[in-house]
PDB file of C-alpha atoms in Angstrom:
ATOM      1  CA  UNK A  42      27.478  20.223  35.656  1.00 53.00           C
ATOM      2  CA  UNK A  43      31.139  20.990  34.882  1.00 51.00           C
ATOM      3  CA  UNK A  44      31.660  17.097  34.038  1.00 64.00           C
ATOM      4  CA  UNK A  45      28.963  17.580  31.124  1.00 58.00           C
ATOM      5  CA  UNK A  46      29.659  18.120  27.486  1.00 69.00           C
ATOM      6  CA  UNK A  47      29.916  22.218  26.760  1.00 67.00           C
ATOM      7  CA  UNK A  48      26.312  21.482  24.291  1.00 66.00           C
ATOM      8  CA  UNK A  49      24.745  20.364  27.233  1.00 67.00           C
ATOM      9  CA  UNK A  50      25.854  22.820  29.739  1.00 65.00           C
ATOM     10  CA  UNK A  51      24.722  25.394  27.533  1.00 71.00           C
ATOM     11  CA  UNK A  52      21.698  24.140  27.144  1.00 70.00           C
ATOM     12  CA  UNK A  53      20.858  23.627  30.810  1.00 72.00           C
ATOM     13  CA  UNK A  54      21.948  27.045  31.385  1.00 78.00           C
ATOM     14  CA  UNK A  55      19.847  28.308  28.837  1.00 86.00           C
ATOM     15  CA  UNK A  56      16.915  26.840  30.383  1.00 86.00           C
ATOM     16  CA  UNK A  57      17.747  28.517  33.693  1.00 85.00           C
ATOM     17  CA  UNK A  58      17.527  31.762  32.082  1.00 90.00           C
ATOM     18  CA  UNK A  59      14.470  30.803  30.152  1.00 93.00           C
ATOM     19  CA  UNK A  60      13.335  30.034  33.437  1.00 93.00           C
ATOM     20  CA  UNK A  61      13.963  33.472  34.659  1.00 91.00           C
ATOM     21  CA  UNK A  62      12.891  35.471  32.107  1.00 94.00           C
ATOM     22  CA  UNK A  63       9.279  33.543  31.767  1.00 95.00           C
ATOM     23  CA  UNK A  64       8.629  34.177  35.831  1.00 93.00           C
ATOM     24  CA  UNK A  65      10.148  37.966  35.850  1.00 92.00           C
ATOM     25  CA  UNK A  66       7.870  38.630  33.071  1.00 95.00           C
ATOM     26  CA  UNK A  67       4.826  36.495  34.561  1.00 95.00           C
ATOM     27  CA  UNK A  68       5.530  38.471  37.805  1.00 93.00           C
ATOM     28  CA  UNK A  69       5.512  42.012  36.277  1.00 94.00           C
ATOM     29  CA  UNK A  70       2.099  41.086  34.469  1.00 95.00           C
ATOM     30  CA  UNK A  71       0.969  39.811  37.512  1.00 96.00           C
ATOM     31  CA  UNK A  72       1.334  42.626  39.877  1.00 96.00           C
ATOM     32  CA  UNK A  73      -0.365  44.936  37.493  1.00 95.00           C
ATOM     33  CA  UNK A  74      -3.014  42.241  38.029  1.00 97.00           C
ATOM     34  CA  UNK A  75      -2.639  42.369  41.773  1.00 97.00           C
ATOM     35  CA  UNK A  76      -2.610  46.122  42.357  1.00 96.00           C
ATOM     36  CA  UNK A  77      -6.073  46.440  40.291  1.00 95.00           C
ATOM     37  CA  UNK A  78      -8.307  43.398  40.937  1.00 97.00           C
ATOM     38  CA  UNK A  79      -7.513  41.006  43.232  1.00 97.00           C
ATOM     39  CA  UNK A  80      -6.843  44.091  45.631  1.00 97.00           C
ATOM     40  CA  UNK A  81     -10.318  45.476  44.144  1.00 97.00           C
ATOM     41  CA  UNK A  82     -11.938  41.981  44.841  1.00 97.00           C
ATOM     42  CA  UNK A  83     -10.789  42.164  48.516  1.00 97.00           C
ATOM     43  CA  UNK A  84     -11.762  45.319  49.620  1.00 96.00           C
ATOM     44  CA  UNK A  85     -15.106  45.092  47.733  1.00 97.00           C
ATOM     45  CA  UNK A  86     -15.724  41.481  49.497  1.00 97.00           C
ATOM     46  CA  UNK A  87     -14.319  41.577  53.640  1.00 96.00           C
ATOM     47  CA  UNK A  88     -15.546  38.826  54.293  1.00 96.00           C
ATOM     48  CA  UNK A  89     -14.147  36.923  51.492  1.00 97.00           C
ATOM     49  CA  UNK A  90     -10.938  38.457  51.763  1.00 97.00           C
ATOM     50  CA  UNK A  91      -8.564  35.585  53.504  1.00 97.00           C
ATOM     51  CA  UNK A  92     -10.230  33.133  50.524  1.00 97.00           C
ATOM     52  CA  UNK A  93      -9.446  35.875  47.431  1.00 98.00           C
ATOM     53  CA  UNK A  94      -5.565  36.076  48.830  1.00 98.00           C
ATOM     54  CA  UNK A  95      -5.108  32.850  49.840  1.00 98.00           C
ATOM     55  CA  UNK A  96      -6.654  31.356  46.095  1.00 97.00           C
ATOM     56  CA  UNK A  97      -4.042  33.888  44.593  1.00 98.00           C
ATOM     57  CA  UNK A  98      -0.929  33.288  46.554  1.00 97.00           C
ATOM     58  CA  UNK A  99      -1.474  29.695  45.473  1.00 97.00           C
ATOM     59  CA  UNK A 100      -1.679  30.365  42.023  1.00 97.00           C
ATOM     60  CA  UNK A 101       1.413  32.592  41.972  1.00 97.00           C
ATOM     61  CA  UNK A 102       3.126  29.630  43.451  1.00 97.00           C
ATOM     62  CA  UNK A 103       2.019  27.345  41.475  1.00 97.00           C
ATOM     63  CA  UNK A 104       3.069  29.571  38.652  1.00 97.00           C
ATOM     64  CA  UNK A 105       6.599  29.890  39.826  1.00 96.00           C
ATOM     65  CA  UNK A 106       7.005  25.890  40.799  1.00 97.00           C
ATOM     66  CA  UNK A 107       5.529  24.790  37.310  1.00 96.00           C
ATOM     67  CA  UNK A 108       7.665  27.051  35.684  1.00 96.00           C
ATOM     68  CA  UNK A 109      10.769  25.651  37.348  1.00 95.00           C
ATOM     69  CA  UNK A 110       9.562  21.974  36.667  1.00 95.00           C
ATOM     70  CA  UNK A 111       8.348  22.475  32.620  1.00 94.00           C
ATOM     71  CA  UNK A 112      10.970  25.170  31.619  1.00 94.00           C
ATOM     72  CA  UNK A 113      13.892  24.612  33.927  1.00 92.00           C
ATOM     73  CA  UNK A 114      14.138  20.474  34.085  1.00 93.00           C
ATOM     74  CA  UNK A 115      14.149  20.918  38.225  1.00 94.00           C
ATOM     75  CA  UNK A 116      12.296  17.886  39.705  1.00 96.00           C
ATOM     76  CA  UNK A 117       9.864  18.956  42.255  1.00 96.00           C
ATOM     77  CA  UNK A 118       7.599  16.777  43.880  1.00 96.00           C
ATOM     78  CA  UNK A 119       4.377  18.459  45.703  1.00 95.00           C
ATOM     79  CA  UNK A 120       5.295  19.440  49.580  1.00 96.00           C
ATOM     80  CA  UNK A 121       3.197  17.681  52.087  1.00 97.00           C
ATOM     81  CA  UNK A 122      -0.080  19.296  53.214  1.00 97.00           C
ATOM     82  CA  UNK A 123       0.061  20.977  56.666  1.00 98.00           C
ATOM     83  CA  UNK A 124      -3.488  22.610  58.081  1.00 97.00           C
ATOM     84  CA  UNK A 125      -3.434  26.320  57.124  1.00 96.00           C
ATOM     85  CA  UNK A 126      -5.180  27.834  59.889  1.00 96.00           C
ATOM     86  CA  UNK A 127      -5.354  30.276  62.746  1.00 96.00           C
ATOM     87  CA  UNK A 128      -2.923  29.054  65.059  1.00 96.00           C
ATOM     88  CA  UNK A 129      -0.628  27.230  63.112  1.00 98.00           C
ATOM     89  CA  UNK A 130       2.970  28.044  63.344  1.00 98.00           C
ATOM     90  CA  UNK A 131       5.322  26.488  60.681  1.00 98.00           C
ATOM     91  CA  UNK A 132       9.257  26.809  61.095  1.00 98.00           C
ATOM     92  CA  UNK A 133      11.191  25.950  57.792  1.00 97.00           C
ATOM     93  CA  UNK A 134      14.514  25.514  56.921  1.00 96.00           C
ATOM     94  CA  UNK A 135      16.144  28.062  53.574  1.00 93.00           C
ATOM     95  CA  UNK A 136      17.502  26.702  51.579  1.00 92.00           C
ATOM     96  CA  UNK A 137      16.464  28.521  48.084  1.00 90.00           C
ATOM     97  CA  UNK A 138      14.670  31.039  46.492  1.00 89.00           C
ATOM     98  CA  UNK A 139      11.337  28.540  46.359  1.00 94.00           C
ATOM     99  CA  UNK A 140      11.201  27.847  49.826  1.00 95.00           C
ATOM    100  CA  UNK A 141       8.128  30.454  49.868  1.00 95.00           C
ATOM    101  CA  UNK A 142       6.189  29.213  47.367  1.00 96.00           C
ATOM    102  CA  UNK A 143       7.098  25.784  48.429  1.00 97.00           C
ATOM    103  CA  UNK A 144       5.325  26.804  52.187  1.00 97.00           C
ATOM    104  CA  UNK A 145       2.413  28.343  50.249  1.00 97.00           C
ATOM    105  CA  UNK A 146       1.642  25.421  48.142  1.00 97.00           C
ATOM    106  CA  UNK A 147       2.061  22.896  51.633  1.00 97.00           C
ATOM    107  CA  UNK A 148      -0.731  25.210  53.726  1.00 97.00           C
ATOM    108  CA  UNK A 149      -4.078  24.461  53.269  1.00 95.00           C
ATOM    109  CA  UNK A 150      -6.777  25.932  52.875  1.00 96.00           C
ATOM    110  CA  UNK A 151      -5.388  29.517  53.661  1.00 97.00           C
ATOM    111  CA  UNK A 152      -2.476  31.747  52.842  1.00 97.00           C
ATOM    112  CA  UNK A 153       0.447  32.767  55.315  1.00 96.00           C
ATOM    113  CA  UNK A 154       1.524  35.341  57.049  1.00 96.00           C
ATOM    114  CA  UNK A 155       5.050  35.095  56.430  1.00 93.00           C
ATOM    115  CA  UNK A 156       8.394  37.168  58.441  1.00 89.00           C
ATOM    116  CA  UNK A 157       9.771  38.980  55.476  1.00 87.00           C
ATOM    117  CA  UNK A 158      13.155  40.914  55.213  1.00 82.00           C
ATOM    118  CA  UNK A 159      12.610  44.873  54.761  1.00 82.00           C
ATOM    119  CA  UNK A 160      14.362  44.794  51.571  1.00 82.00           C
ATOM    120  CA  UNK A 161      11.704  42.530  50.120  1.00 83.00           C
ATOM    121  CA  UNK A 162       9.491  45.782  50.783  1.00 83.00           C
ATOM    122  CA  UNK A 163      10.608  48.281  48.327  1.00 85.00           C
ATOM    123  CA  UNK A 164      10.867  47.785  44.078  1.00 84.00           C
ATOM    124  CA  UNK A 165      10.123  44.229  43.755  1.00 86.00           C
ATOM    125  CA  UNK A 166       7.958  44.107  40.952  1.00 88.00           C
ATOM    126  CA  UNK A 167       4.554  42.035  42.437  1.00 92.00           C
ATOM    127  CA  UNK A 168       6.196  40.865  45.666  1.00 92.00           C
ATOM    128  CA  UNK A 169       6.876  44.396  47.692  1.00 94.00           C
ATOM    129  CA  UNK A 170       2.920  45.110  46.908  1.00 95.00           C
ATOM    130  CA  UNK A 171       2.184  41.506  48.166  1.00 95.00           C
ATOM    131  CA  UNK A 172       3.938  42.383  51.570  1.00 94.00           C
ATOM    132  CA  UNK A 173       1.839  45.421  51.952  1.00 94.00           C
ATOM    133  CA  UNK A 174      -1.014  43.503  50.910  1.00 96.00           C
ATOM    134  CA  UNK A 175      -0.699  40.366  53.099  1.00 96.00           C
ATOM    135  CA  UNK A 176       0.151  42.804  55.709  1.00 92.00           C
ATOM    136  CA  UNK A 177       3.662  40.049  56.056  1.00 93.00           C
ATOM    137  CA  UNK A 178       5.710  41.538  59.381  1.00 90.00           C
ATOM    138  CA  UNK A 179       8.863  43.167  57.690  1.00 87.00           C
ATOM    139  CA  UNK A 180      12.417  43.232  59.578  1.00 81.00           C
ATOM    140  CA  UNK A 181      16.128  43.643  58.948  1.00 72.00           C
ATOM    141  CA  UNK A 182      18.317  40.871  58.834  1.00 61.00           C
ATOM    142  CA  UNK A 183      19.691  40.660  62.515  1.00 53.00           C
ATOM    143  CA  UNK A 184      17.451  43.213  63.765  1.00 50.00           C
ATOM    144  CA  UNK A 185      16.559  42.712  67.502  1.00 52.00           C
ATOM    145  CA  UNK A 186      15.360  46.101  67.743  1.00 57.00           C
ATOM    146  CA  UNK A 187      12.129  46.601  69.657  1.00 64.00           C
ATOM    147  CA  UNK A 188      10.233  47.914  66.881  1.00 71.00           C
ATOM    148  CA  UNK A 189      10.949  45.197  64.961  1.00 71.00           C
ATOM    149  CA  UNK A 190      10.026  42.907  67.121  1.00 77.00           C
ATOM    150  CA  UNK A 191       6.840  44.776  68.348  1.00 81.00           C
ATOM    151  CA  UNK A 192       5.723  44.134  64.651  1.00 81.00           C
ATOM    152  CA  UNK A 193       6.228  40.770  64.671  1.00 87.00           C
ATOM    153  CA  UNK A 194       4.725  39.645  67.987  1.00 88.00           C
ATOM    154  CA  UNK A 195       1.685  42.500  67.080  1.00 90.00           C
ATOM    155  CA  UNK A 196       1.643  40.057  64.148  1.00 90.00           C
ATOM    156  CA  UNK A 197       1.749  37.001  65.364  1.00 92.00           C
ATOM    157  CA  UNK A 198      -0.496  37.504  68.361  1.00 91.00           C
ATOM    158  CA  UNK A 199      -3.462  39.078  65.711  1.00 91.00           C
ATOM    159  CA  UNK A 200      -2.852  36.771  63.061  1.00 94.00           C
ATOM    160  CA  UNK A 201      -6.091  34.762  61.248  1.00 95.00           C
ATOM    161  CA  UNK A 202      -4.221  32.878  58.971  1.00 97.00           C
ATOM    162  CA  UNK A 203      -1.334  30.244  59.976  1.00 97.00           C
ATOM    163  CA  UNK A 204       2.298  32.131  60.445  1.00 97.00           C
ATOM    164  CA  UNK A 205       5.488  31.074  58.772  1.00 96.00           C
ATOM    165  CA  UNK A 206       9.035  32.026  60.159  1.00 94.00           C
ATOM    166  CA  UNK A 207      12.416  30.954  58.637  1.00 93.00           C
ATOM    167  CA  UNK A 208      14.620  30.580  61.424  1.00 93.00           C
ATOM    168  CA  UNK A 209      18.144  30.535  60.287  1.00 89.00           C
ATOM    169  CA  UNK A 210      16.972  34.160  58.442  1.00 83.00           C
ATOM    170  CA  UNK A 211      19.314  33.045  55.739  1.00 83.00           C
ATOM    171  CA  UNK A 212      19.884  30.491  53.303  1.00 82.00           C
ATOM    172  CA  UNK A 213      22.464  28.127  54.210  1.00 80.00           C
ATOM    173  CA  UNK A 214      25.095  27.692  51.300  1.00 80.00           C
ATOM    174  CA  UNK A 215      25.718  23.908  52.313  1.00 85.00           C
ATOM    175  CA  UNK A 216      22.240  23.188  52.813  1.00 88.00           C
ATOM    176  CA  UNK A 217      22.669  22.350  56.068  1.00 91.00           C
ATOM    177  CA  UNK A 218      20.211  24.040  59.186  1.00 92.00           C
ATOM    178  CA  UNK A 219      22.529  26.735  60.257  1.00 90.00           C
ATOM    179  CA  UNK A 220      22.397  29.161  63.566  1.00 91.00           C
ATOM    180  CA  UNK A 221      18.810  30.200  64.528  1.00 92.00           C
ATOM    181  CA  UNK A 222      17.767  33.670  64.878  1.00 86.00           C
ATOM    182  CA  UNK A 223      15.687  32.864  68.197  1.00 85.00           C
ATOM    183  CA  UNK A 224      14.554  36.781  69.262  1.00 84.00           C
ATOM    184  CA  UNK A 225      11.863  37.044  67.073  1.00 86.00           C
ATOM    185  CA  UNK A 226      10.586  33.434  67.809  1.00 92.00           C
ATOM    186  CA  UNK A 227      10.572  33.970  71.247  1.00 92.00           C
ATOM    187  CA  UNK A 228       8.469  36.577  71.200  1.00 91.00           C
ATOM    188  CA  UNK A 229       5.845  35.174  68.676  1.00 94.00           C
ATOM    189  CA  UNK A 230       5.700  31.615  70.879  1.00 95.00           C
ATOM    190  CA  UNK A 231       4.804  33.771  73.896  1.00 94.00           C
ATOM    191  CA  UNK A 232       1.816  35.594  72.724  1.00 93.00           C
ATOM    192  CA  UNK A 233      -0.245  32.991  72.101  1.00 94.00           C
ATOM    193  CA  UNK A 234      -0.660  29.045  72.181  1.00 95.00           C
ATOM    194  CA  UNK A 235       0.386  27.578  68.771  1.00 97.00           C
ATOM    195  CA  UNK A 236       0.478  24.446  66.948  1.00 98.00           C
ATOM    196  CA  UNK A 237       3.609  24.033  65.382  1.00 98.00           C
ATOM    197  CA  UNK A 238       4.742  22.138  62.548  1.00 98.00           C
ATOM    198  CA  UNK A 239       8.042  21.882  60.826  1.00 98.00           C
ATOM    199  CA  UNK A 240       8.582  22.308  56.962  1.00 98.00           C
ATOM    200  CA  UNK A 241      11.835  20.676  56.099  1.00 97.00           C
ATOM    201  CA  UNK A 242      13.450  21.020  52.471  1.00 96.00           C
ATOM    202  CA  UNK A 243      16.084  19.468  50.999  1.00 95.00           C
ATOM    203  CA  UNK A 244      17.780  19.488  47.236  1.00 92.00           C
ATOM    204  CA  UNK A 245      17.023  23.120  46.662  1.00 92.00           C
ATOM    205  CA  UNK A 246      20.460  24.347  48.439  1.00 90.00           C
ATOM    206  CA  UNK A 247      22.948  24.487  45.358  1.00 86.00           C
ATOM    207  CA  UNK A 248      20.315  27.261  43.688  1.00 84.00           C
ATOM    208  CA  UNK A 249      20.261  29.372  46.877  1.00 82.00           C
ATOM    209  CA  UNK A 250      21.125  32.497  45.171  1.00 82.00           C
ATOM    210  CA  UNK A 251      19.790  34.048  42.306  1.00 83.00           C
ATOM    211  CA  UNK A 252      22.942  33.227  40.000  1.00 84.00           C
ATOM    212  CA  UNK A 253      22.946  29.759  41.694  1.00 83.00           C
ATOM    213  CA  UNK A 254      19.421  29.944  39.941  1.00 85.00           C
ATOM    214  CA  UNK A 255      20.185  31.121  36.383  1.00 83.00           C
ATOM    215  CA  UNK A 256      23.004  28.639  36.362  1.00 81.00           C
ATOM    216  CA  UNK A 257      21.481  25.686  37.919  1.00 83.00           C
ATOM    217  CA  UNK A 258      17.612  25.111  37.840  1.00 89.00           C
ATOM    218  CA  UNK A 259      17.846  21.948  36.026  1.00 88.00           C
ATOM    219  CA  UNK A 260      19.873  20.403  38.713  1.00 89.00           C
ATOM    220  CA  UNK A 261      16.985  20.664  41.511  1.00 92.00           C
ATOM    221  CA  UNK A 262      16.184  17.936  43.031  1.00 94.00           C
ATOM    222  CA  UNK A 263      14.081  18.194  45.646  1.00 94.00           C
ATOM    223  CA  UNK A 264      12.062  16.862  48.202  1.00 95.00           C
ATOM    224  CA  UNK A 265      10.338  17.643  51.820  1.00 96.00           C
ATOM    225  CA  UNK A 266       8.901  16.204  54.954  1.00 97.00           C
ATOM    226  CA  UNK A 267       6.090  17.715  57.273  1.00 97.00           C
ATOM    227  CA  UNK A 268       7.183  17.013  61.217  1.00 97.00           C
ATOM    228  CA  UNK A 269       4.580  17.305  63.721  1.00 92.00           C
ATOM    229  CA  UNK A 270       2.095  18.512  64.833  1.00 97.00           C
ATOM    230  CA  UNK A 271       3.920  20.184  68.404  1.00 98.00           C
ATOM    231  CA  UNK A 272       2.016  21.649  71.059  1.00 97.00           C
ATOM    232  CA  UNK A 273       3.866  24.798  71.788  1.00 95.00           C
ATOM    233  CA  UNK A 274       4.579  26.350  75.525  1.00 96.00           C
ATOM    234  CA  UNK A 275       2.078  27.990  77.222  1.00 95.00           C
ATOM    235  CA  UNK A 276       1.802  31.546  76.643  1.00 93.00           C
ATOM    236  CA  UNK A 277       4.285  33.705  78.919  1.00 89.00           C
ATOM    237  CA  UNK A 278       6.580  30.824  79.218  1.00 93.00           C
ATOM    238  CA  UNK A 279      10.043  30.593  78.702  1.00 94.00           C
ATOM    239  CA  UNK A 280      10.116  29.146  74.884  1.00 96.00           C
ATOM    240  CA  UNK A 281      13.727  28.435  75.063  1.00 95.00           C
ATOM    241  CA  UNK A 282      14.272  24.456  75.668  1.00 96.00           C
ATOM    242  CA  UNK A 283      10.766  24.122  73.149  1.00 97.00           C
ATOM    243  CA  UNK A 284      12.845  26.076  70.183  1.00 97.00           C
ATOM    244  CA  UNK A 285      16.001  23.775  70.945  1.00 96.00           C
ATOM    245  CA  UNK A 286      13.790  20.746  70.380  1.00 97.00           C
ATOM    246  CA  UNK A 287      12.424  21.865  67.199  1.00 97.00           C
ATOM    247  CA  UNK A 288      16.003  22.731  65.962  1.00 96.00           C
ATOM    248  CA  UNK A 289      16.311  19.108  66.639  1.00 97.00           C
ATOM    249  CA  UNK A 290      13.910  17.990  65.271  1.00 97.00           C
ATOM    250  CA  UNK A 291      14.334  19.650  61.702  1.00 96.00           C
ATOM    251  CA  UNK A 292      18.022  18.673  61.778  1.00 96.00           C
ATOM    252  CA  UNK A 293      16.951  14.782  62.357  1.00 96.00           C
ATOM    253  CA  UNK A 294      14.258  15.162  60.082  1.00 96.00           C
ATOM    254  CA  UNK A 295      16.779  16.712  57.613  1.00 96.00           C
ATOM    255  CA  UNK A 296      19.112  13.628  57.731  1.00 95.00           C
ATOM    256  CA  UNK A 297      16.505  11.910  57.227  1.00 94.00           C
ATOM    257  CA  UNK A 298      15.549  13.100  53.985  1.00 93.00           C
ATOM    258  CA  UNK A 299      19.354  12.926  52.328  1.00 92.00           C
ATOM    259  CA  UNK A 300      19.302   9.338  53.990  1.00 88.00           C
ATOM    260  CA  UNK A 301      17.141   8.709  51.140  1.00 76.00           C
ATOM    261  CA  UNK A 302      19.020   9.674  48.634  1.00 63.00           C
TER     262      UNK A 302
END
């Protein structure tokens, strides 16, 4: 961007913050939304709940992706479709701040339970009631404490829907698929027998922040591969050598994609 005429940086970096300003404001309507009649529609209907939360979660991502593509300029092509299911575990690499609506949008036909970092919890306008909601397993970053990870196997082991984890816990500011955060994963391979796919992204790592956002949008270009499906260990196994292969896998399957390029 800094080789671009100072019109046309402007510009892109107004549409960044266009960008911004349309979804924080979408968001803030939407929660009021959230907290009154989609949580309404879910407790008056049980047995309709997974569909009402899963139909929603899709729209909100849908929202946020569309708003990225019309109003920022950020070329997005639809992820690949992976089963959405009970059962299904997806591993995917971060790389930005629409990695989770880009994991929403790829399972079908239900919604996620997604690890989410603690701070996510508290004063996010529509997202910290969506973790309560979506009952999402909440940790600290580099938390190995057994609490935390009695929430996430208790999680994982109960779970209807399919279960996303991000590995690496953090976005890597290269892009590339940094150290994995393996106590959590261990634990959530060993309480039950999964199906496992990888979600790999790529383009989406020069807007991992949310500066790198407001600056940036426009510049997206991304794109991502489904891997698999993997059977996972057996329950009670040692996961160990099976999470080595995946991390593997995604890195091949990430050199893949910028082989295209």
């Amino acid at each position: 961007m800094a080789t671009l005429p100072l019109r046309e940086r402007l510009a892109l970096k107004l549409r960044g913050y266009l960008t911004v300003a349309v979804v924080s404001v979408g968001l803030i309507a939407c929660d009021l939304f959230q907290r009154s009649v989609i949580t309404g529609l879910a407790r008056l209907l049980p047995a309709r709940r997974i569909a009402i939360l899963s139909s929603w979660e899709r729209l909100l991502a849908y929202f946020v992706i569309g708003s990225a593509r019309r109003i920022g300029g950020a070329r997005i092509p639809p992820p690949p479709t992976i089963p959405g299911q009970a059962g299904v575990l997806v591993l995917m690499n971060h790389q930005s701040l629409l990695d989770i609506p880009l994991v929403v949008m790829a399972l079908r036909p239900h919604h996620p339970c997604i690890v989410t970092r603690a701070r996510y919890a508290r004063g996010k306008p529509l997202i910290s009631h969506m973790v309560r909601l979506y009952q999402y397993p909440v940790v600290e970053p580099g938390a190995t404490g057994r609490h935390s990870l009695q929430r996430i196997t208790e999680a994982a082991r109960e779970s209807a829907v399919p279960f996303v984890v991000f590995p690496e816990g953090t976005r890597t500011r290269d892009g590339g698929i940094g150290p994995w955060k393996a106590g959590g994963l261990r634990r959530i391979l060993r309480v039950r027998r999964w199906t496992v796919y990888l979600l790999v992204a790529d383009g989406y790592w020069r807007t991992a922040t949310f500066t790198d956002f407001l600056q940036s949008v426009s510049t997206i270009d991304g794109r991502a591969v489904s891997v698999g499906p993997f059977e996972g260990p057996e329950p009670g196994a040692d996961p160990d050598a099976f999470i080595h292969e995946m991390r593997e896998q995604m890195q091949i399957a990430l050199v893949g994609l910028r082989s295209r390029v």
